Structure formats: C-alpha cells, structure tokens
Amino acid sequence: MFGSNREGGRTSHEIVMAAYGQTQYSPALQPAGPYTPYAHHSQGYSMPSYNIKTEDGLSHSPGQTGLLGYSNFSSTPPSQSLIICNFILCDGVSGEYHPPPSPPTPGKEEGVSARRGSDGKLRGRKRVSDPAPPLDSDIERVFIWDLDETIIIFHSLLTGTFSSRFGKDSSKAVSLGLWMEEMIFNLADSRLFFNDLEECDQVHIDDVASDDNGQDLSTYNFGSDGFQTPAGAGSLCLGSGVHGGVDWMRKLAFRYRRVKEIYNTYKNNVGGLLGSPKREEWLQLRREMEVLTDLWLTQALKALALINSRPNCVNVLVTTTQLIPALSKVLLYGLGSAFPIENIYSATKTGKESCFERVSQRFGRRAVYVVIGDGAEEETVAKKKNMPFWRVSCRADLEALSHALELDYL
C-alpha cells in the first residue's frame, strides 16, 4: 500500500510504480488539451452510412459488464504474466426481452441538426464548491481515471493511431469508430438533451442544482417549455456570472436533473434505454470493438471492479469530453456501475487541474490520490500535485494495474 516511508530516497509508491515499469514522471512533458478535431471520413468502409456527426475530443465504447472467468495472476512480474479472459457479452437480460418505457425525452429526435464546431463555444456557470454529500471520512484512496484511450478506445480508431500502432485493420477500425460516434451522439441528442445543453456545458452534473426548485418532472414537457430561443441558447449562457433569467436557469437545472435520473435508472440496463433495434446494433458493435482492441475495455473493467470492491476506495472520472457526451460514452461502454454520476467530471471548460482540485476538496487531503491516464495533461497535473501516476499506453499496462490491485500494492 502507498505510504510516505522512504527507501533509498524514494517513497514507497515510487518503488511500487517502478516495479511495474511506471517511472515517475515522463521527461519533457508537453501540455495537452482536448483531442484535436479529426476530418470526417466520407467513405463507406464496408458499412452503411450513419449520417455521422463529428465533435472535438469525444470518446467511445459501449458495453455492459460481461466479465467472467479471469485466471489468477501468478507471482511472476506483470510483464511475464498472462491473463485469460472469457468475455461473455450480455446486458443482464435473460429470456424474452421487454424494454421498459423510454423516459420523457427532449422531443427533438427527428431532424437533428449538425454538430456545432468548437469555435465560439460558450461556457456555463462555474461553481467553486462541489454540491456532493459531505466528505466520506472512510475513503482512503481515490483513483482518478482518464477516459479516452485509457479505459476506452475511441478517438484513436478514428485517427488511425490505434490501428497503426497495434497492427490492426485500418478501415475496420475507422468504421467501428464512426459507428460508435454515431451512437454516442444519437443517445446524447435523443435522450440526454445535448441539443439544449451543448452550449451550456457544466463540469459536474450538480453544478446548476441550486437553480432547481424541485418541481415534479413526471409530466413536464421539455419540448415545449420555451427553453431555446430561435437564435439558440448560446446567448443565454455566456460564461461565469452571465446567464438567462431565473426561469431559464430553472429549466436548465430541470434538464440536468432529468439527465441524472436517466443515468441512474439505466446505467445497468443500457439496452432498455436504447430499445430495439438500437440495442442489437449496440451489442454487435461492442462485440466487434472488443475483438479489434484485444479486450482492452474488458481489462479496464476488471481494474475498475477491483477498486469498487474495496469499501475504502473510489473511482472518479475526469475527461476532456463535454459532460453530456461523456455520460453517453460511459453508458454505451458499460461503465455506469463503475462510476456513479456524481463521480464524473468534465474538464472541457476548466482543464484537469481544476477538476483534480475539486476532487481533492471533496474527498479531503488525507486520502491518497492515484491518477491513471495516457495523456501529458493528467501526468503533468499529477506531478504538480505529487500524486502517483499510472501510465496506460497499451493493454499490458491495464493488466499490470489489475495485478498490482489484486496484490494490494495499490
């Protein structure tokens, strides 16, 4: 376990990290922001057209946990260990499938407008304190995860980075990435109010909760409440301290509350949220992506489950994806059981350092924070805050992480 004891000038966590090839830290780190835009691919890639919409820095991957039959790790070093995974894909549904009624939705499912670019992106209200419940004094270790290319493989499928690095079929990788991208935005637009909320993005799901008067939303009509003006909502959400009136802010808060309800209701039943035939498409996509990525997500889910099995540890997600598409990704990749919605933060507006500070304020200074990611930004912030950093550059790094967790080294 991590501690403050030093041996030969190094802390115990540095010794553990070094044993797994995790040198603290990479030299000459360069600052990194959200993923750069990628060009839209017009070719078919042996798949039907999905009317794809593109967005900066968005991640991917559907899935419900379907992890069975992991072999125990031997006592050999992680680099010499082999993990045998029997990956069984299901979404917890047995027998005849009867999807539950879909929740009330934005009412804009038809004729979805094209994605807006990042230029001129307007910001929502910034809150200093986290409206989460009081600090849990029992939490001893907080694992702060990056999403894209750490837990899930998405952006690198679209850019071709993953296929070139790991010797995969490039056209297949791009087509699966585009398919996943379409599903991410379809879910975000049709169920999670992304058309309404894109220009009023928040860091945390509860950041506008103080504007919510608690009104019953069971019969509320989001499609006709006048939330958006003909010119769009952007003029009403101009950054810190400048907003629409009280009535408009209340409607904004209603939408984020409804998103939270949908997430909590369907995080373990994504198939029920999608309905047929989208559910079948999603399951097929999950299978194909896991084959292409050599069970990358499966291995990440194992590490997440090991952490969640401990009463004194917690998983937190900090991503450069906007909050609503990030929630869509989390649901589609089957990560809902690993990350309560209160533990998901979007660094799109504020950067990861600000999010890390919010997380440390929430759980307290006595907890140990372990950062897991693939990018320079999270590594730089981890170094600045003296947090152990576990670098993920390939699936073997996730296997080594699970090994260290199983032996209680982390």
Coordinates of C-alpha atoms in Angstrom, one line a residue, residues 116-117 119-125 194-202 226-240 242-245 248-249 252 322:
R116 CA -21.5 22.7 -33.9
G117 CA -17.8 23.3 -34.0
D119 CA -15.2 27.8 -32.2
G120 CA -17.2 30.2 -30.2
K121 CA -18.1 27.6 -27.6
L122 CA -19.8 29.3 -24.7
R123 CA -19.5 28.4 -21.1
G124 CA -21.9 27.7 -18.3
R125 CA -21.7 28.8 -14.7
F194 CA -27.4 17.5 -25.8
N195 CA -29.1 19.8 -28.4
D196 CA -30.2 22.0 -25.5
L197 CA -27.2 21.7 -23.3
E198 CA -24.2 21.7 -25.7
E199 CA -23.7 25.5 -25.3
C200 CA -24.3 25.4 -21.6
D201 CA -21.9 22.6 -20.6
Q202 CA -21.1 22.0 -17.0
G226 CA -39.5 27.6 -24.4
F227 CA -36.0 26.8 -23.2
Q228 CA -34.4 27.6 -26.5
T229 CA -34.8 30.8 -28.3
P230 CA -34.8 30.9 -32.2
A231 CA -31.2 32.2 -32.0
G232 CA -30.2 29.3 -29.8
A233 CA -29.4 29.0 -26.1
G234 CA -25.9 30.4 -26.6
S235 CA -26.9 34.0 -25.9
L236 CA -28.3 32.9 -22.6
C237 CA -25.2 31.1 -21.3
L238 CA -22.3 33.4 -21.7
G239 CA -19.9 32.2 -19.0
S240 CA -19.3 32.8 -15.4
V242 CA -23.8 35.9 -17.0
H243 CA -27.0 33.8 -17.6
G244 CA -30.6 34.0 -18.6
G245 CA -33.3 34.8 -16.1
W248 CA -34.5 30.0 -17.8
M249 CA -31.9 28.8 -15.3
L252 CA -31.7 24.4 -17.4
Q322 CA -18.1 17.6 -22.7

